[in-house]
Coordinates of C-alpha atoms in Angstrom, one line a residue:
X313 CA 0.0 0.0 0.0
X314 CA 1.2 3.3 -1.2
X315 CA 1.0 5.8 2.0
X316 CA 0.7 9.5 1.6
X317 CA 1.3 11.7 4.0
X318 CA -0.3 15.3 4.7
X319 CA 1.0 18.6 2.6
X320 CA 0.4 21.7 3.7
X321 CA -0.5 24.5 1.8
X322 CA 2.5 27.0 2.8
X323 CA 5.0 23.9 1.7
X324 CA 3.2 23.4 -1.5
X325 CA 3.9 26.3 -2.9
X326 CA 7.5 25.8 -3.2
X327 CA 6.8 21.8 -4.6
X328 CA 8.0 21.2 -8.0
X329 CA 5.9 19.6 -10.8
X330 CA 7.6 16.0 -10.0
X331 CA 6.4 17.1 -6.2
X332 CA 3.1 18.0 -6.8
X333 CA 2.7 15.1 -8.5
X334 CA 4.6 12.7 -6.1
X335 CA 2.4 14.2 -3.3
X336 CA -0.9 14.3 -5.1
X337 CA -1.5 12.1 -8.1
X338 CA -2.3 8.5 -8.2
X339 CA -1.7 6.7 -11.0
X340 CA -1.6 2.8 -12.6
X341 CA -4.0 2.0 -10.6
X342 CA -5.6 -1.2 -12.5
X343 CA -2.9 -4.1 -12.9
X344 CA -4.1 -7.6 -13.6
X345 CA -5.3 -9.5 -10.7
X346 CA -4.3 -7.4 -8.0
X347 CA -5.6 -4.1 -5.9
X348 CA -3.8 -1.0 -6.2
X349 CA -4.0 0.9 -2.8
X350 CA -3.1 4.7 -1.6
X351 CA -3.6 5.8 1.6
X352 CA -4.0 9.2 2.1
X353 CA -3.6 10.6 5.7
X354 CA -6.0 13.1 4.5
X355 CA -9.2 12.3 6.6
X356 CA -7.6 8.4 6.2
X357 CA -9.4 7.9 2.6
X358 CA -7.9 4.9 0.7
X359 CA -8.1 4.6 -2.8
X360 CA -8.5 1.5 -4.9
X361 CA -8.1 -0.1 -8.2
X362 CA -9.1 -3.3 -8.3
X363 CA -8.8 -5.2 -12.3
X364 CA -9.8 -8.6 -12.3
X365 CA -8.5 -10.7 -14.8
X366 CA -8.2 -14.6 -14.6
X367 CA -9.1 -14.4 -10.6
X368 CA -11.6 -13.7 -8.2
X369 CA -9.2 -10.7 -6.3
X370 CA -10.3 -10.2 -2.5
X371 CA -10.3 -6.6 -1.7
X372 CA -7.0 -6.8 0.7
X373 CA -5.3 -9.1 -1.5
X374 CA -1.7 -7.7 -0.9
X375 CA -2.7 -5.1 2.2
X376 CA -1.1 -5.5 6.1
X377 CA -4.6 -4.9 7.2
X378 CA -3.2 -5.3 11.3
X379 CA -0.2 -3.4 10.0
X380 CA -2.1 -0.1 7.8
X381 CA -5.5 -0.4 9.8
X382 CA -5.1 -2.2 13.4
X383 CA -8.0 -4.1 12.7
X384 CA -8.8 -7.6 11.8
X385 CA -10.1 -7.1 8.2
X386 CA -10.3 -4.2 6.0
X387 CA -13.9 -3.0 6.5
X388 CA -14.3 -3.8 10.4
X389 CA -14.2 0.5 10.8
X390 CA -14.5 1.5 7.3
X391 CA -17.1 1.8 4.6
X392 CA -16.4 1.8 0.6
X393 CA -17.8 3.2 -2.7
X394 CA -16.9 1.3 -5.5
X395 CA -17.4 2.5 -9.6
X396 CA -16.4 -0.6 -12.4
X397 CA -14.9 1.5 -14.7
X398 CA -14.8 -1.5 -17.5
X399 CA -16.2 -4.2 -18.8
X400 CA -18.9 -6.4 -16.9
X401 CA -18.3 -7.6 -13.4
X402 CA -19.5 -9.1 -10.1
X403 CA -18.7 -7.9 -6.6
X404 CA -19.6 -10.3 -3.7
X405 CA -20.4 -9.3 -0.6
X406 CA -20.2 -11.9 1.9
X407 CA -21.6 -14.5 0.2
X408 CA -24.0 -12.0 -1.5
X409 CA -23.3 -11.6 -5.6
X410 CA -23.6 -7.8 -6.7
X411 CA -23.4 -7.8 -11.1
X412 CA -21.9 -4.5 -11.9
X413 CA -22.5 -3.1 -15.5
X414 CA -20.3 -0.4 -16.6
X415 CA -20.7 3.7 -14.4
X416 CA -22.3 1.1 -11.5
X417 CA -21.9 2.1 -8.3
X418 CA -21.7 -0.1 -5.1
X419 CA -21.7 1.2 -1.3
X420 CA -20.6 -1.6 0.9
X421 CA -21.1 -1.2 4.7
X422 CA -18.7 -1.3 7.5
X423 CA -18.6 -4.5 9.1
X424 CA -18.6 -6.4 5.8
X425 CA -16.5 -9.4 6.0
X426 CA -15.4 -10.6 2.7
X427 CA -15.8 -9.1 -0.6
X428 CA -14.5 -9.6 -3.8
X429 CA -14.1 -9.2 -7.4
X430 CA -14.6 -10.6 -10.6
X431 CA -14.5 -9.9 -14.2
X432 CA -17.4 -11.6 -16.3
X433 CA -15.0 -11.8 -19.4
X434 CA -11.6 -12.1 -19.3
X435 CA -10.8 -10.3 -22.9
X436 CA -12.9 -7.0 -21.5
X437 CA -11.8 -6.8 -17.8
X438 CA -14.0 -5.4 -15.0
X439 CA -12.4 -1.8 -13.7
X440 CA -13.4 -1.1 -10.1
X441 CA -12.1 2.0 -9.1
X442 CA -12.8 2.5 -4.9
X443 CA -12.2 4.9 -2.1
X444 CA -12.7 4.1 1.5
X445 CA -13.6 6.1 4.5
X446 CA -13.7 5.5 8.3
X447 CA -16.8 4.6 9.6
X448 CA -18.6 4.1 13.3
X449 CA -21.3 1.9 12.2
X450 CA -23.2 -0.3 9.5
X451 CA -25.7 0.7 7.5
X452 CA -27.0 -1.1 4.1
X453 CA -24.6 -1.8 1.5
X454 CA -26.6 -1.2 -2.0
X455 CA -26.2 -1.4 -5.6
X456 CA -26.6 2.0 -7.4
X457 CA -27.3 2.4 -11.0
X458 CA -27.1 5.6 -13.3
X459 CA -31.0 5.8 -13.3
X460 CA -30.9 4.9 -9.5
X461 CA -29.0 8.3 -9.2
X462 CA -30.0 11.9 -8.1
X463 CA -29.2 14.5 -11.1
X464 CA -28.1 17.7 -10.6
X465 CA -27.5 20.0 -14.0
X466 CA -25.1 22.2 -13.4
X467 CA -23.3 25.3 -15.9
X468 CA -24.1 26.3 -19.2
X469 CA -23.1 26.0 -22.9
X470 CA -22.2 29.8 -22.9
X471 CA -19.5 29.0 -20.2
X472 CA -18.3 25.5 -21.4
X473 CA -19.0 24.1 -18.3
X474 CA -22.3 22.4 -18.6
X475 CA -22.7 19.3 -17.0
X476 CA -24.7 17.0 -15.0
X477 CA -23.5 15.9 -11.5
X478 CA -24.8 12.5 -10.8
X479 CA -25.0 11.7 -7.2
X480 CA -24.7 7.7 -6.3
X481 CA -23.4 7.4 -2.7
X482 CA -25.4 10.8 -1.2
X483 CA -27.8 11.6 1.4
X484 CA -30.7 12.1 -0.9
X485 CA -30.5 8.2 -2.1
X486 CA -28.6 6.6 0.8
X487 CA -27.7 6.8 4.3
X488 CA -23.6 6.3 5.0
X489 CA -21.2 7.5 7.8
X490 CA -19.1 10.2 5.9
X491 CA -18.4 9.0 2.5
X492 CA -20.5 10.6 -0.4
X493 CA -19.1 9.8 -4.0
X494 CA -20.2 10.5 -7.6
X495 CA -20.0 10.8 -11.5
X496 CA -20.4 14.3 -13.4
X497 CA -20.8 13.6 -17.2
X498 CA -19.7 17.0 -18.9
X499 CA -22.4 17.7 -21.9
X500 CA -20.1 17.8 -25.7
X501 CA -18.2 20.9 -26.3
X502 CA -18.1 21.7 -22.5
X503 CA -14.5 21.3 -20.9
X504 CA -14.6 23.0 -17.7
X505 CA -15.9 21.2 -14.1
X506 CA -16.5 23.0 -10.7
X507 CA -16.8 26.0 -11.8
X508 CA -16.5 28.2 -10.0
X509 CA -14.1 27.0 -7.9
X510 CA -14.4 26.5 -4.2
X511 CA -13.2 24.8 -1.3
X512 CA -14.1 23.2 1.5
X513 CA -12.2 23.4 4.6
X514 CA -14.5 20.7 6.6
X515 CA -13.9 18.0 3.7
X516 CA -11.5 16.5 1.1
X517 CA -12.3 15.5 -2.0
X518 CA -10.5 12.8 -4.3
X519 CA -11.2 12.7 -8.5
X520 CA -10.3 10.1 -10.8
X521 CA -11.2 11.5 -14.7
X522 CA -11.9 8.5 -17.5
X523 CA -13.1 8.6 -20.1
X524 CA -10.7 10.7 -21.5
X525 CA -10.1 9.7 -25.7
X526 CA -6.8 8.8 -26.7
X527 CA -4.5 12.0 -27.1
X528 CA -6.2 14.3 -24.8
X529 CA -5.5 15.2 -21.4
X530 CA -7.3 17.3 -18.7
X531 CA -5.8 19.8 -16.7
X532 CA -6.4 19.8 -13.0
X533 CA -5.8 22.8 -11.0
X534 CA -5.3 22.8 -7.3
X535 CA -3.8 24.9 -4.6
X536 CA -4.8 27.8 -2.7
X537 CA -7.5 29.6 -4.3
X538 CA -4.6 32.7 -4.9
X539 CA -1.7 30.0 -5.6
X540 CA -3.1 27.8 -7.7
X541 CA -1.2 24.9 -9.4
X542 CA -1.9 21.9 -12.1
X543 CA -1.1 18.6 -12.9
X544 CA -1.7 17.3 -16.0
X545 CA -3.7 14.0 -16.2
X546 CA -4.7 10.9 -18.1
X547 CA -7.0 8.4 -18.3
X548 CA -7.9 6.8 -14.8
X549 CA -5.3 9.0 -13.1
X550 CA -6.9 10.3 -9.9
X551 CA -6.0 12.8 -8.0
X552 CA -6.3 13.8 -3.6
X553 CA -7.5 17.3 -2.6
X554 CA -7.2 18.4 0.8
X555 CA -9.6 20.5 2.0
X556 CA -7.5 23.7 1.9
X557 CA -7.3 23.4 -2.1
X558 CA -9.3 24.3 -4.9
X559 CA -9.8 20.9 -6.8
X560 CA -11.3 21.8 -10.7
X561 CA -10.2 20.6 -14.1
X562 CA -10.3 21.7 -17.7
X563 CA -10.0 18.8 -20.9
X564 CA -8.5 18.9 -24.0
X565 CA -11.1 16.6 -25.2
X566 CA -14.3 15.0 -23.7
X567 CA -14.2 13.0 -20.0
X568 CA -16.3 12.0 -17.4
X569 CA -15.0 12.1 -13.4
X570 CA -15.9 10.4 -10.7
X571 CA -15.8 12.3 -7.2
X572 CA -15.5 11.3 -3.3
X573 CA -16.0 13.2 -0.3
X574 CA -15.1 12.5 3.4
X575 CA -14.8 15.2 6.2
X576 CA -17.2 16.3 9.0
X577 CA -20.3 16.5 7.0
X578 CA -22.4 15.2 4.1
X579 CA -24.0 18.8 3.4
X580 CA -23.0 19.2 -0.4
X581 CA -23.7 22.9 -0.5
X582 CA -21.2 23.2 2.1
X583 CA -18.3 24.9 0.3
X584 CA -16.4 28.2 -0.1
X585 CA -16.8 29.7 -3.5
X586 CA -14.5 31.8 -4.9
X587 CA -15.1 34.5 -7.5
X588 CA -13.7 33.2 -10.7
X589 CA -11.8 36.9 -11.4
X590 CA -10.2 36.6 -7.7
X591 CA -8.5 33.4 -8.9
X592 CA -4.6 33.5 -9.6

């Protein structure tokens, strides 16, 4: 497991582009037949890349859980969100089979025992991208698909920035500890998301952009809102945001983003919006 450890913002702005990405970018995260893990000490989220191949892959399948979590298995205090990202797949959930088409969603509770993952055809591998929160109790873990979600249009053509904001894991379709996670589908000829930008100092955020055509890249900006940096990013890259930066991306091409939130509340409103001209 890949551990990150806290930046702050006053060190950051001295951080190279190999140091901003060292710190912040996670990338490679589907390899056959094994999970990919980052730890973030951001608000402790994990993120995951789980690519099934020839095996059914267990979701610690390489992870010290005593060693990274002090606990006996890896959601005994956590819950997860996970998106498949590729072809058709099954997640099981002790003992209980979950088929995932592709942009499904699955929230798994804490206290969940075993799960794992498979691919339903080898030549077109399930993608399950994941990212895992603590959590103080159980609630009901739940497939979500795209029409099972809660829309929210966003932007405008005249601005580039007009999307929808699909909302999966969320208060208003299910109840969870902390994590909230989601999928914004940018409408052709827009390129811009979160705009304007904001932060929000009671919660991080983590993105992974896909969807992204061969070629193009999108930019991602972070940093304070009045030192604001970039990395530039690929397909299935994702990226952590701490609560102190600005987290908002621009595409040379089309791409779609998946989005997860942990922190002291659920309340998605909750942000600090910064004028666009006060940005630099």
């Amino acid at each position: 497991m890949d551990i990150r450890y806290s930046a702050n913002q006053r060190d950051v702005k001295r951080y190279t582009t190999q140091e901003l990405r060292n710190e912040f970018l996670i990338q490679d995260l589907y390899q056959p037949d094994t999970v990919q893990a980052v730890y973030s000490h951001v608000d402790r989220m994990v993120t995951l890349g789980i690519m099934p191949v020839e095996e059914t892959v267990p979701i610690d399948k390489g992870i010290d859980i005593w060693h990274n979590f002090g606990t006996e298995y890896f959601l005994e205090r956590r819950e997860v969100g996970f998106f498949n990202l590729g072809g058709d797949g099954v997640c099981s959930v002790d003992g209980t089979d979950y088929p995932m088409g592709h942009k499904d969603c699955i929230y798994i509770t804490q206290g969940s025992r075993t799960v794992t993952f498979r691919s339903c055809d080898p030549a077109q591998p399930a993608r399950f991208y994941g990212v895992s929160a603590p959590a103080h109790r159980a609630y009901e873990t739940r497939l979500i698909r795209l029409a099972d979600a809660a829309k929210k249009p966003l932007g405008a053509a005249e601005t580039s920035n007009k999307r929808v904001i699909n909302q999966f894991i969320h208060p208003d379709v299910l109840k969870t500890c902390q994590l909230s996670m989601g999928m914004t589908v940018l409408e052709p000829g827009s390129v811009w998301n979160t705009m304007p930008v904001h932060t929000h100092e009671r919660r991080m955020e983590i993105y992974t952009y896909f969807d992204i055509p061969e070629g193009n890249v999108v930019f991602h900006f972070m940093g304070e809102p009045t030192e604001t940096r970039h990395l530039v990013m690929k397909n299935f890259d994702a990226v952590i945001s701490p609560s102190w930066s600005i987290h908002a991306g621009a595409g040379t091409g089309s791409y779609t983003f998946i989005w997860a939130m942990g922190g002291e509340n659920q309340a998605f409103d909750d942000m600090d919006t910064v004028p666009t001209t006060e940005v630099r």
